[in-house]
PDB file of C-alpha atoms in Angstrom:
ATOM      1  CA  UNK A   1      -6.008  20.976  46.147  1.00 43.00           C
ATOM      2  CA  UNK A   2      -9.005  20.755  48.460  1.00 46.00           C
ATOM      3  CA  UNK A   3     -11.817  22.948  47.001  1.00 48.00           C
ATOM      4  CA  UNK A   4     -13.574  23.244  50.369  1.00 53.00           C
ATOM      5  CA  UNK A   5     -10.460  24.685  52.000  1.00 50.00           C
ATOM      6  CA  UNK A   6      -9.812  26.946  49.009  1.00 47.00           C
ATOM      7  CA  UNK A   7     -13.285  28.546  49.150  1.00 51.00           C
ATOM      8  CA  UNK A   8     -13.679  28.658  52.942  1.00 60.00           C
ATOM      9  CA  UNK A   9     -12.578  32.293  52.774  1.00 58.00           C
ATOM     10  CA  UNK A  10     -13.763  33.723  49.438  1.00 55.00           C
ATOM     11  CA  UNK A  11     -12.288  37.021  48.279  1.00 55.00           C
ATOM     12  CA  UNK A  12     -13.824  40.259  49.581  1.00 58.00           C
ATOM     13  CA  UNK A  13     -14.384  41.576  46.047  1.00 59.00           C
ATOM     14  CA  UNK A  14     -15.050  39.474  42.978  1.00 70.00           C
ATOM     15  CA  UNK A  15     -14.824  41.757  39.976  1.00 87.00           C
ATOM     16  CA  UNK A  16     -15.956  45.035  38.539  1.00 90.00           C
ATOM     17  CA  UNK A  17     -17.718  45.375  35.211  1.00 95.00           C
ATOM     18  CA  UNK A  18     -17.768  48.509  33.056  1.00 97.00           C
ATOM     19  CA  UNK A  19     -19.096  49.215  29.571  1.00 98.00           C
ATOM     20  CA  UNK A  20     -17.455  51.302  26.839  1.00 98.00           C
ATOM     21  CA  UNK A  21     -20.189  52.884  24.670  1.00 98.00           C
ATOM     22  CA  UNK A  22     -19.591  55.352  21.813  1.00 96.00           C
ATOM     23  CA  UNK A  23     -21.680  57.888  19.948  1.00 94.00           C
ATOM     24  CA  UNK A  24     -20.712  59.425  16.624  1.00 89.00           C
ATOM     25  CA  UNK A  25     -20.863  63.223  16.403  1.00 75.00           C
ATOM     26  CA  UNK A  26     -23.647  63.971  13.886  1.00 67.00           C
ATOM     27  CA  UNK A  27     -21.730  66.988  12.562  1.00 67.00           C
ATOM     28  CA  UNK A  28     -18.315  65.299  12.208  1.00 68.00           C
ATOM     29  CA  UNK A  29     -18.255  61.649  11.120  1.00 66.00           C
ATOM     30  CA  UNK A  30     -14.742  61.035  12.476  1.00 72.00           C
ATOM     31  CA  UNK A  31     -15.462  62.417  15.953  1.00 84.00           C
ATOM     32  CA  UNK A  32     -16.798  60.133  18.698  1.00 93.00           C
ATOM     33  CA  UNK A  33     -17.791  60.594  22.332  1.00 94.00           C
ATOM     34  CA  UNK A  34     -17.801  57.988  25.093  1.00 97.00           C
ATOM     35  CA  UNK A  35     -20.646  57.635  27.588  1.00 97.00           C
ATOM     36  CA  UNK A  36     -19.558  58.400  31.156  1.00 98.00           C
ATOM     37  CA  UNK A  37     -21.387  58.585  34.455  1.00 98.00           C
ATOM     38  CA  UNK A  38     -20.788  60.975  37.349  1.00 97.00           C
ATOM     39  CA  UNK A  39     -20.942  58.753  40.459  1.00 95.00           C
ATOM     40  CA  UNK A  40     -21.679  60.208  43.880  1.00 93.00           C
ATOM     41  CA  UNK A  41     -19.102  57.958  45.618  1.00 88.00           C
ATOM     42  CA  UNK A  42     -15.999  59.236  43.803  1.00 88.00           C
ATOM     43  CA  UNK A  43     -14.496  62.260  42.087  1.00 91.00           C
ATOM     44  CA  UNK A  44     -14.400  62.338  38.307  1.00 95.00           C
ATOM     45  CA  UNK A  45     -16.416  60.621  35.636  1.00 98.00           C
ATOM     46  CA  UNK A  46     -16.278  56.861  35.006  1.00 97.00           C
ATOM     47  CA  UNK A  47     -17.620  54.308  32.572  1.00 98.00           C
ATOM     48  CA  UNK A  48     -21.034  52.923  33.539  1.00 98.00           C
ATOM     49  CA  UNK A  49     -20.760  49.769  35.612  1.00 96.00           C
ATOM     50  CA  UNK A  50     -20.276  48.208  39.007  1.00 92.00           C
ATOM     51  CA  UNK A  51     -19.530  44.994  40.861  1.00 89.00           C
ATOM     52  CA  UNK A  52     -20.933  41.583  40.064  1.00 88.00           C
ATOM     53  CA  UNK A  53     -23.004  39.874  42.745  1.00 87.00           C
ATOM     54  CA  UNK A  54     -22.177  36.356  43.913  1.00 83.00           C
ATOM     55  CA  UNK A  55     -23.007  33.809  41.172  1.00 84.00           C
ATOM     56  CA  UNK A  56     -23.876  36.588  38.687  1.00 88.00           C
ATOM     57  CA  UNK A  57     -22.271  36.146  35.279  1.00 89.00           C
ATOM     58  CA  UNK A  58     -19.863  39.042  34.693  1.00 90.00           C
ATOM     59  CA  UNK A  59     -21.320  40.218  31.386  1.00 92.00           C
ATOM     60  CA  UNK A  60     -24.834  40.136  32.881  1.00 93.00           C
ATOM     61  CA  UNK A  61     -23.633  42.249  35.813  1.00 94.00           C
ATOM     62  CA  UNK A  62     -22.222  44.760  33.314  1.00 96.00           C
ATOM     63  CA  UNK A  63     -25.512  44.728  31.413  1.00 96.00           C
ATOM     64  CA  UNK A  64     -27.534  45.201  34.643  1.00 96.00           C
ATOM     65  CA  UNK A  65     -25.447  48.182  35.737  1.00 97.00           C
ATOM     66  CA  UNK A  66     -25.547  49.697  32.245  1.00 98.00           C
ATOM     67  CA  UNK A  67     -29.340  49.459  32.105  1.00 97.00           C
ATOM     68  CA  UNK A  68     -29.819  50.839  35.626  1.00 97.00           C
ATOM     69  CA  UNK A  69     -27.440  53.751  35.128  1.00 98.00           C
ATOM     70  CA  UNK A  70     -28.169  54.692  31.485  1.00 98.00           C
ATOM     71  CA  UNK A  71     -31.335  52.924  30.310  1.00 97.00           C
ATOM     72  CA  UNK A  72     -29.403  50.998  27.647  1.00 97.00           C
ATOM     73  CA  UNK A  73     -29.725  47.239  27.159  1.00 95.00           C
ATOM     74  CA  UNK A  74     -26.847  45.942  25.049  1.00 95.00           C
ATOM     75  CA  UNK A  75     -25.454  42.513  24.278  1.00 91.00           C
ATOM     76  CA  UNK A  76     -21.923  42.314  25.662  1.00 93.00           C
ATOM     77  CA  UNK A  77     -19.605  39.673  24.202  1.00 89.00           C
ATOM     78  CA  UNK A  78     -16.183  41.296  23.989  1.00 93.00           C
ATOM     79  CA  UNK A  79     -13.805  42.445  26.714  1.00 94.00           C
ATOM     80  CA  UNK A  80     -11.708  45.413  25.588  1.00 95.00           C
ATOM     81  CA  UNK A  81      -9.405  45.645  28.579  1.00 93.00           C
ATOM     82  CA  UNK A  82      -8.795  44.092  31.994  1.00 92.00           C
ATOM     83  CA  UNK A  83      -7.511  46.231  34.851  1.00 89.00           C
ATOM     84  CA  UNK A  84      -6.023  44.744  38.024  1.00 86.00           C
ATOM     85  CA  UNK A  85      -6.680  47.026  41.001  1.00 81.00           C
ATOM     86  CA  UNK A  86      -4.493  46.429  44.082  1.00 81.00           C
ATOM     87  CA  UNK A  87      -5.957  46.873  47.562  1.00 79.00           C
ATOM     88  CA  UNK A  88      -5.893  50.539  48.572  1.00 76.00           C
ATOM     89  CA  UNK A  89      -9.148  52.425  49.153  1.00 67.00           C
ATOM     90  CA  UNK A  90     -11.151  49.425  47.888  1.00 69.00           C
ATOM     91  CA  UNK A  91     -10.549  45.667  48.200  1.00 74.00           C
ATOM     92  CA  UNK A  92      -8.247  44.114  45.621  1.00 77.00           C
ATOM     93  CA  UNK A  93     -10.044  43.336  42.389  1.00 81.00           C
ATOM     94  CA  UNK A  94     -10.110  42.936  38.641  1.00 87.00           C
ATOM     95  CA  UNK A  95     -12.159  45.247  36.436  1.00 91.00           C
ATOM     96  CA  UNK A  96     -13.371  44.207  32.987  1.00 94.00           C
ATOM     97  CA  UNK A  97     -14.321  46.755  30.326  1.00 96.00           C
ATOM     98  CA  UNK A  98     -16.801  45.437  27.767  1.00 96.00           C
ATOM     99  CA  UNK A  99     -17.396  46.736  24.257  1.00 96.00           C
ATOM    100  CA  UNK A 100     -20.866  48.268  24.192  1.00 96.00           C
ATOM    101  CA  UNK A 101     -20.426  49.436  20.611  1.00 94.00           C
ATOM    102  CA  UNK A 102     -21.619  52.435  18.659  1.00 94.00           C
ATOM    103  CA  UNK A 103     -25.099  53.671  19.546  1.00 94.00           C
ATOM    104  CA  UNK A 104     -27.854  54.357  17.078  1.00 90.00           C
ATOM    105  CA  UNK A 105     -29.707  57.707  17.301  1.00 88.00           C
ATOM    106  CA  UNK A 106     -32.655  55.914  18.975  1.00 91.00           C
ATOM    107  CA  UNK A 107     -30.366  54.414  21.633  1.00 94.00           C
ATOM    108  CA  UNK A 108     -28.760  57.822  22.226  1.00 94.00           C
ATOM    109  CA  UNK A 109     -32.259  59.237  22.775  1.00 94.00           C
ATOM    110  CA  UNK A 110     -32.878  56.531  25.392  1.00 95.00           C
ATOM    111  CA  UNK A 111     -29.811  57.743  27.285  1.00 96.00           C
ATOM    112  CA  UNK A 112     -30.898  61.374  26.972  1.00 95.00           C
ATOM    113  CA  UNK A 113     -34.332  60.632  28.466  1.00 96.00           C
ATOM    114  CA  UNK A 114     -33.096  58.239  31.187  1.00 96.00           C
ATOM    115  CA  UNK A 115     -33.251  59.285  34.845  1.00 96.00           C
ATOM    116  CA  UNK A 116     -30.207  57.666  36.520  1.00 96.00           C
ATOM    117  CA  UNK A 117     -30.402  56.310  40.087  1.00 96.00           C
ATOM    118  CA  UNK A 118     -29.616  58.525  43.085  1.00 96.00           C
ATOM    119  CA  UNK A 119     -25.974  57.361  43.251  1.00 95.00           C
ATOM    120  CA  UNK A 120     -25.320  58.812  39.761  1.00 97.00           C
ATOM    121  CA  UNK A 121     -25.288  62.622  39.474  1.00 96.00           C
ATOM    122  CA  UNK A 122     -25.517  62.603  35.688  1.00 96.00           C
ATOM    123  CA  UNK A 123     -24.705  61.065  32.313  1.00 97.00           C
ATOM    124  CA  UNK A 124     -22.223  62.712  29.949  1.00 97.00           C
ATOM    125  CA  UNK A 125     -20.991  62.212  26.378  1.00 95.00           C
ATOM    126  CA  UNK A 126     -17.320  63.158  26.393  1.00 95.00           C
ATOM    127  CA  UNK A 127     -15.106  63.387  23.280  1.00 94.00           C
ATOM    128  CA  UNK A 128     -11.784  61.554  23.393  1.00 92.00           C
ATOM    129  CA  UNK A 129      -9.781  64.812  23.534  1.00 92.00           C
ATOM    130  CA  UNK A 130     -11.564  65.887  26.767  1.00 95.00           C
ATOM    131  CA  UNK A 131     -11.377  62.628  28.737  1.00 96.00           C
ATOM    132  CA  UNK A 132      -8.249  63.479  30.735  1.00 96.00           C
ATOM    133  CA  UNK A 133      -9.898  66.697  31.964  1.00 97.00           C
ATOM    134  CA  UNK A 134     -12.945  64.968  33.484  1.00 97.00           C
ATOM    135  CA  UNK A 135     -11.609  61.635  34.762  1.00 97.00           C
ATOM    136  CA  UNK A 136      -9.338  60.470  37.569  1.00 93.00           C
ATOM    137  CA  UNK A 137      -6.019  59.130  36.264  1.00 92.00           C
ATOM    138  CA  UNK A 138      -6.835  55.445  36.849  1.00 90.00           C
ATOM    139  CA  UNK A 139     -10.199  55.749  35.113  1.00 94.00           C
ATOM    140  CA  UNK A 140      -8.701  57.744  32.246  1.00 95.00           C
ATOM    141  CA  UNK A 141      -6.008  55.112  31.616  1.00 93.00           C
ATOM    142  CA  UNK A 142      -8.652  52.365  31.607  1.00 92.00           C
ATOM    143  CA  UNK A 143     -10.824  54.216  29.073  1.00 95.00           C
ATOM    144  CA  UNK A 144      -7.826  55.186  26.946  1.00 94.00           C
ATOM    145  CA  UNK A 145      -6.765  51.534  26.746  1.00 93.00           C
ATOM    146  CA  UNK A 146     -10.330  50.408  25.927  1.00 94.00           C
ATOM    147  CA  UNK A 147     -10.559  53.073  23.204  1.00 94.00           C
ATOM    148  CA  UNK A 148      -7.292  51.869  21.682  1.00 93.00           C
ATOM    149  CA  UNK A 149      -8.504  48.245  21.720  1.00 93.00           C
ATOM    150  CA  UNK A 150     -11.819  49.266  20.122  1.00 93.00           C
ATOM    151  CA  UNK A 151     -10.100  51.266  17.361  1.00 91.00           C
ATOM    152  CA  UNK A 152      -7.778  48.362  16.530  1.00 91.00           C
ATOM    153  CA  UNK A 153     -10.345  45.565  16.933  1.00 87.00           C
ATOM    154  CA  UNK A 154      -8.291  43.690  19.488  1.00 84.00           C
ATOM    155  CA  UNK A 155     -10.914  42.846  22.119  1.00 85.00           C
ATOM    156  CA  UNK A 156     -11.040  39.445  23.799  1.00 86.00           C
ATOM    157  CA  UNK A 157     -14.090  37.226  23.293  1.00 82.00           C
ATOM    158  CA  UNK A 158     -15.980  36.481  26.508  1.00 77.00           C
ATOM    159  CA  UNK A 159     -16.135  32.783  27.367  1.00 80.00           C
ATOM    160  CA  UNK A 160     -18.038  31.038  30.137  1.00 76.00           C
ATOM    161  CA  UNK A 161     -16.444  27.695  30.999  1.00 74.00           C
ATOM    162  CA  UNK A 162     -14.767  27.734  27.601  1.00 81.00           C
ATOM    163  CA  UNK A 163     -17.921  28.440  25.571  1.00 83.00           C
ATOM    164  CA  UNK A 164     -18.391  31.770  23.725  1.00 81.00           C
ATOM    165  CA  UNK A 165     -21.207  33.897  25.137  1.00 75.00           C
ATOM    166  CA  UNK A 166     -24.102  34.118  22.666  1.00 74.00           C
ATOM    167  CA  UNK A 167     -25.262  37.498  21.358  1.00 65.00           C
ATOM    168  CA  UNK A 168     -28.033  39.128  23.390  1.00 59.00           C
TER     169      UNK A 168
END
């Protein structure tokens, strides 16, 4: 196949990157909350993240959005879930949810003190039992699947041209 012809009309949307980050409840060791953002451009809370720019590595796009929105800088090496999104309100795309892991108290303090950008109304720690109440159905299903993958340790390693992404 001719590569020039194939890429003469690149897709309108490359991919979306989101990060699944947990915090343990200090009063109940078996209770966790997930970090969600309240974006201005849609109803309901979502995982932190956004689209990758042209030629931006996907995990670095996820890391950039996570830092901008929450103040966190985390190494992202594992994809918990992949969500195909057909064209509807937005161009067709594929969203990747990365494992951000369990935060330390110092990292949680970073989130608490962070001032998100103007397109984010706020940052919220939401326990698993309350997710359906605060998220749109598509976002809830994505987070629920990521949570299940995290609990069972079934994430996919991130590769770039067949090579595992290094930590950091």
